[in-house]
Amino acid sequence: MGRLSEKVAIISGGAQGQGAAEARLFAAEGAKVIFGDILDAEGEAVASDIRESGGDATYIPLDVTQEADWRGAVEMATTRFGRLDILINNAAVLIPRVSIEDRTGEEWDRVMGVNAKGVFLGTKHAIPAMRAAGGGSIVNISSIAGIGQSAHQEPAYAASKGAIRIFTKVTAAQHAQDNIRCNSVHPGPVDTEMFRAAFAEPEALANRLARVPMRRAGTIDEVVAGVLYLASDESSYVTGTELVIDGGALSM
Ligand SMILES: NC(=O)c1ccc[n+]([C@@H]2O[C@H](COP(=O)([O-])OP(=O)(O)OC[C@H]3O[C@@H](n4cnc5c(N)ncnc54)[C@H](O)[C@@H]3O)[C@@H](O)[C@H]2O)c1
């Protein structure tokens, strides 16, 4: 029996990177997976792959800033499978770092819209479906940027990830009685498209890794293992907490 047998999961930002790996792993562990993104061709390709391997996965266009998209995703889970057990709020954007005085209001709103409001909207629409199912697990992908190493962070991204951190605790405290758990995951550098785009220059990459005691980026598998634990019933007494997966970066 898989670790997510009979569970129904929604994952945002699942067309590539960690979200796609979560869709693959969750389906392999027996979950019925609905995952969304704004990269439709990539998302459809991931879904076909999963189905060819015998998993149950459906890709849907899901812009996390659009409430109607979230409503549709949750409705698909409840009409097709009769329940929703797991939500992984994974989608995010990272923009190149500039000083606070050079950051525009429009850029700030875009980052906060995807990274913070997107998590709020997904959570808002998942809660009634999870309550009806007798409970659930919400995992919000934040970052170590939401906790520290602040001298090096892009301001809007760090603020959005900090917002996710505390929103996670509010959700956990206010919905424990619904048997809904909510936890945040805080990766350090992880070898994905987002990371490679941000640290394309060898010098920038070397400087970034110098701030990680293990002196390397994490692999996608090292992060999604933690996400799986929090999504599954193995973490049944864990809520409102922060799982840092960062090669020791926050210890520096
Ligand atoms: N890679 C890292 O170093 C790192 C470190 C810390 C935290 N994280 C976090 O991990 C999560 C996954 O990131 P990743 O590294 O896999 O990056 P990624 O860029 O490969 O994946 C992010 C996904 O989110 C999608 N997305 C962007 N805007 C969207 C929107 N409006 N609606 C729906 N989907 C949207 C993208 O299309 C992409 O598929 C993010 O929350 C990110 O902030 C990543």
Coordinates of C-alpha atoms and ligand atoms in Angstrom, one line a residue:
M1 CA 0.0 0.0 0.0
G2 CA 1.3 3.5 -0.9
R3 CA 1.9 6.1 1.7
L4 CA -0.9 8.2 0.1
S5 CA -3.3 5.4 -0.8
E6 CA -6.9 6.6 -1.4
K7 CA -5.9 10.3 -0.9
V8 CA -6.9 13.0 -3.3
A9 CA -4.4 15.8 -3.7
I10 CA -4.2 19.2 -5.5
I11 CA -0.7 20.6 -6.3
S12 CA -0.1 24.1 -7.7
G13 CA 2.9 24.9 -9.9
G14 CA 3.2 21.3 -11.0
A15 CA 4.4 21.7 -14.6
Q16 CA 8.1 21.5 -13.7
G17 CA 10.5 21.5 -10.8
Q18 CA 9.5 20.5 -7.3
G19 CA 5.7 20.6 -8.1
A20 CA 6.1 18.1 -11.0
A21 CA 8.2 15.8 -8.8
E22 CA 5.5 16.0 -6.1
A23 CA 2.9 15.1 -8.7
R24 CA 5.0 12.1 -9.8
L25 CA 5.8 10.9 -6.2
F26 CA 2.3 11.4 -4.8
A27 CA 0.8 9.4 -7.7
A28 CA 3.4 6.6 -7.2
E29 CA 2.4 6.6 -3.5
G30 CA -1.3 5.9 -4.5
A31 CA -2.8 9.4 -4.5
K32 CA -5.2 10.7 -7.1
V33 CA -3.5 13.9 -8.2
I34 CA -4.9 17.0 -9.7
F35 CA -2.2 19.5 -10.5
G36 CA -2.1 22.9 -12.2
D37 CA 0.1 25.5 -13.6
I38 CA 0.3 28.3 -16.2
L39 CA 2.6 26.1 -18.4
D40 CA 0.0 24.0 -20.0
A41 CA 2.1 22.0 -22.5
E42 CA 4.7 21.1 -19.9
G43 CA 1.9 20.2 -17.4
E44 CA 0.1 17.9 -19.9
A45 CA 3.4 16.2 -20.6
V46 CA 4.0 15.4 -16.9
A47 CA 0.4 14.1 -16.6
S48 CA 0.8 11.8 -19.6
D49 CA 4.1 10.5 -18.2
I50 CA 2.5 9.7 -14.8
R51 CA -0.5 7.9 -16.4
E52 CA 1.8 5.9 -18.6
S53 CA 3.5 4.7 -15.4
G54 CA 0.1 3.6 -14.0
G55 CA -0.5 6.7 -11.8
D56 CA -3.7 8.7 -11.6
A57 CA -3.0 12.3 -12.5
T58 CA -4.8 15.1 -14.2
Y59 CA -3.3 18.5 -15.3
I60 CA -5.5 21.6 -15.3
P61 CA -4.7 25.2 -16.2
L62 CA -4.5 26.9 -12.8
D63 CA -3.3 30.4 -12.3
V64 CA -3.0 30.7 -8.5
T65 CA -3.9 34.4 -8.6
Q66 CA -7.3 33.6 -10.1
E67 CA -10.0 32.6 -7.6
A68 CA -12.1 31.0 -10.3
D69 CA -9.3 28.6 -11.2
W70 CA -9.0 27.5 -7.5
R71 CA -12.8 27.0 -7.3
G72 CA -12.6 24.8 -10.5
A73 CA -9.7 22.7 -9.1
V74 CA -11.5 21.9 -5.8
E75 CA -14.7 21.2 -7.6
M76 CA -12.9 18.8 -9.9
A77 CA -11.6 16.9 -6.8
T78 CA -14.9 16.7 -5.1
T79 CA -17.0 15.9 -8.1
R80 CA -14.6 13.3 -9.6
F81 CA -13.3 11.7 -6.4
G82 CA -15.8 12.9 -3.8
R83 CA -13.1 14.4 -1.5
L84 CA -10.0 16.5 -1.1
D85 CA -7.3 15.4 1.4
I86 CA -4.1 17.2 0.5
L87 CA -3.2 20.7 -0.9
I88 CA 0.4 21.5 -1.8
N89 CA 0.7 25.3 -2.4
N90 CA 3.9 25.1 -4.4
A91 CA 3.6 27.7 -7.2
A92 CA 5.8 30.8 -7.0
V93 CA 7.8 33.3 -8.9
L94 CA 11.3 34.7 -8.1
I95 CA 12.4 38.0 -9.7
P96 CA 16.0 39.3 -10.0
R97 CA 17.2 41.0 -6.9
V98 CA 17.5 44.8 -6.8
S99 CA 17.6 47.2 -3.8
I100 CA 14.3 48.1 -2.1
E101 CA 14.4 51.6 -3.4
D102 CA 14.6 50.3 -7.0
R103 CA 11.8 47.7 -6.7
T104 CA 8.6 48.9 -8.3
G105 CA 5.1 48.7 -6.7
E106 CA 4.0 46.6 -9.8
E107 CA 6.8 44.1 -9.3
W108 CA 6.0 43.9 -5.6
D109 CA 2.3 43.3 -6.3
R110 CA 3.0 40.5 -8.8
V111 CA 5.3 38.6 -6.5
M112 CA 3.0 38.9 -3.5
G113 CA 0.0 38.1 -5.8
V114 CA 1.4 34.7 -6.9
N115 CA 3.4 33.7 -3.9
A116 CA 1.3 34.9 -1.0
K117 CA -2.2 35.6 -2.3
G118 CA -2.1 32.4 -4.3
V119 CA -1.5 30.4 -1.1
F120 CA -4.4 32.2 0.6
L121 CA -6.8 31.5 -2.3
G122 CA -5.9 27.8 -2.5
T123 CA -6.3 27.4 1.3
K124 CA -9.6 29.3 1.3
H125 CA -11.1 27.0 -1.3
A126 CA -9.6 23.8 0.1
I127 CA -10.8 24.2 3.7
P128 CA -14.5 23.6 3.1
A129 CA -13.8 20.5 1.0
M130 CA -11.3 19.1 3.5
R131 CA -13.7 19.8 6.4
A132 CA -16.4 17.8 4.5
A133 CA -13.8 15.0 4.0
G134 CA -13.2 14.8 7.8
G135 CA -9.8 16.6 7.6
G136 CA -6.8 17.1 5.5
S137 CA -3.2 18.3 5.2
I138 CA -2.1 21.6 3.6
V139 CA 1.6 22.0 2.9
N140 CA 2.8 25.5 1.9
I141 CA 6.2 25.8 0.2
S142 CA 7.9 28.8 1.6
S143 CA 11.7 29.2 1.6
I144 CA 14.6 30.0 3.9
A145 CA 14.1 33.5 2.5
G146 CA 10.9 33.6 4.7
I147 CA 13.1 33.1 7.8
G148 CA 16.6 34.4 7.4
Q149 CA 19.8 34.9 5.3
S150 CA 18.1 38.3 4.8
A151 CA 21.1 40.3 3.6
H152 CA 21.0 38.3 0.4
Q153 CA 17.3 37.9 -0.4
E154 CA 15.2 39.6 -3.0
P155 CA 12.9 41.9 -0.9
A156 CA 9.5 41.0 -2.4
Y157 CA 10.2 37.3 -2.6
A158 CA 11.4 37.2 1.0
A159 CA 8.4 39.2 2.2
S160 CA 6.0 36.8 0.3
K161 CA 7.7 33.8 1.8
G162 CA 7.5 35.3 5.3
A163 CA 3.8 35.9 4.8
I164 CA 3.4 32.2 3.9
R165 CA 5.2 31.2 7.1
I166 CA 2.9 33.0 9.4
F167 CA -0.3 32.3 7.3
T168 CA 0.6 28.6 7.8
K169 CA 0.5 29.0 11.5
V170 CA -2.8 30.9 11.4
T171 CA -4.4 28.2 9.3
A172 CA -3.0 25.5 11.6
A173 CA -4.3 27.1 14.8
Q174 CA -7.7 28.1 13.4
H175 CA -8.4 24.7 11.7
A176 CA -7.0 22.1 14.0
Q177 CA -10.5 21.4 15.3
D178 CA -11.5 20.6 11.7
N179 CA -8.7 18.0 11.7
I180 CA -7.0 20.1 9.0
R181 CA -3.2 20.3 9.5
C182 CA -1.1 23.0 7.9
N183 CA 2.7 23.2 7.7
S184 CA 5.4 25.1 5.8
V185 CA 8.5 23.8 4.0
H186 CA 11.5 26.0 3.8
P187 CA 14.0 24.9 1.2
G188 CA 17.4 26.4 0.8
P189 CA 18.8 26.4 -2.8
V190 CA 17.3 23.5 -4.8
D191 CA 18.5 22.5 -8.2
T192 CA 15.5 23.6 -10.4
E193 CA 14.7 26.0 -13.2
M194 CA 14.1 28.8 -10.6
F195 CA 17.5 28.3 -9.0
R196 CA 19.4 27.9 -12.3
A197 CA 17.9 31.1 -13.7
A198 CA 18.7 33.0 -10.5
F199 CA 22.3 31.8 -10.3
A200 CA 23.3 31.4 -13.9
E201 CA 26.6 33.2 -13.5
P202 CA 29.4 30.9 -12.0
E203 CA 30.5 33.6 -9.6
A204 CA 26.9 34.2 -8.3
L205 CA 26.5 30.4 -7.9
A206 CA 29.8 30.1 -6.0
N207 CA 28.8 33.0 -3.7
R208 CA 25.4 31.4 -3.1
L209 CA 26.8 28.0 -2.2
A210 CA 29.4 29.6 0.1
R211 CA 26.4 30.4 2.3
V212 CA 25.5 26.7 2.6
P213 CA 27.5 24.6 5.0
M214 CA 27.1 21.5 2.8
R215 CA 28.4 23.6 -0.1
R216 CA 25.9 22.3 -2.6
A217 CA 22.3 22.9 -3.7
G218 CA 19.7 20.4 -2.6
T219 CA 18.1 17.9 -5.0
I220 CA 14.5 18.0 -5.8
D221 CA 14.1 14.5 -4.2
E222 CA 15.6 15.8 -0.9
V223 CA 12.8 18.4 -0.7
V224 CA 9.8 16.4 -1.9
A225 CA 10.6 13.6 0.6
G226 CA 9.8 16.2 3.3
V227 CA 6.7 17.4 1.5
L228 CA 5.4 13.8 1.3
Y229 CA 5.9 13.2 5.0
L230 CA 3.9 16.3 5.8
A231 CA 1.2 15.5 3.3
S232 CA 0.8 11.9 4.7
D233 CA -0.8 10.6 7.8
E234 CA 2.7 9.8 9.2
S235 CA 2.8 13.5 10.3
S236 CA -0.6 13.2 12.0
Y237 CA 0.5 15.2 15.2
V238 CA 2.5 17.8 13.2
T239 CA 0.8 21.1 12.5
G240 CA 1.8 24.8 12.4
T241 CA 5.5 23.9 12.1
E242 CA 8.4 24.7 9.7
L243 CA 10.4 22.0 8.0
V244 CA 13.7 23.6 6.9
I245 CA 15.6 21.6 4.2
D246 CA 18.6 23.7 3.5
G247 CA 22.0 22.0 3.9
G248 CA 22.5 24.0 7.0
A249 CA 22.1 27.4 5.4
L250 CA 20.1 28.9 8.2
S251 CA 22.6 27.8 10.8
M252 CA 25.2 30.3 9.3
Ligands
LIG1 N1 14.6 26.2 -6.3 C1 14.9 26.8 -5.2 O1 16.1 27.1 -4.9 C2 13.9 27.1 -4.1 C3 14.3 27.5 -2.8 C4 13.4 27.8 -1.9 C5 12.1 27.7 -2.1 N2 11.7 27.4 -3.4 C6 10.2 27.3 -3.6 O2 9.9 26.0 -4.1 C7 8.7 26.1 -4.9 C8 8.9 25.4 -6.2 O3 9.8 26.1 -7.0 P1 10.8 25.4 -8.0 O4 12.2 25.5 -7.5 O5 10.3 24.1 -8.4 O6 10.7 26.5 -9.2 P2 10.1 26.4 -10.7 O7 10.2 27.7 -11.2 O8 10.8 25.3 -11.4 O9 8.6 26.0 -10.5 C9 7.6 26.9 -10.1 C10 6.4 26.6 -10.9 O10 5.3 27.5 -10.5 C11 4.6 27.9 -11.7 N3 3.9 29.2 -11.5 C12 4.5 30.4 -11.6 N4 3.5 31.3 -11.5 C13 2.3 30.6 -11.4 C14 0.9 31.0 -11.3 N5 0.6 32.3 -11.3 N6 0.0 30.0 -11.2 C15 0.4 28.7 -11.3 N7 1.6 28.3 -11.4 C16 2.6 29.3 -11.5 C17 5.7 27.9 -12.7 O11 5.2 27.9 -14.0 C18 6.5 26.7 -12.4 O12 6.0 25.5 -13.0 C19 8.4 27.5 -5.0 O13 7.4 27.9 -4.0 C20 9.7 28.2 -4.7 O14 9.6 29.5 -4.2 C21 12.5 27.1 -4.4

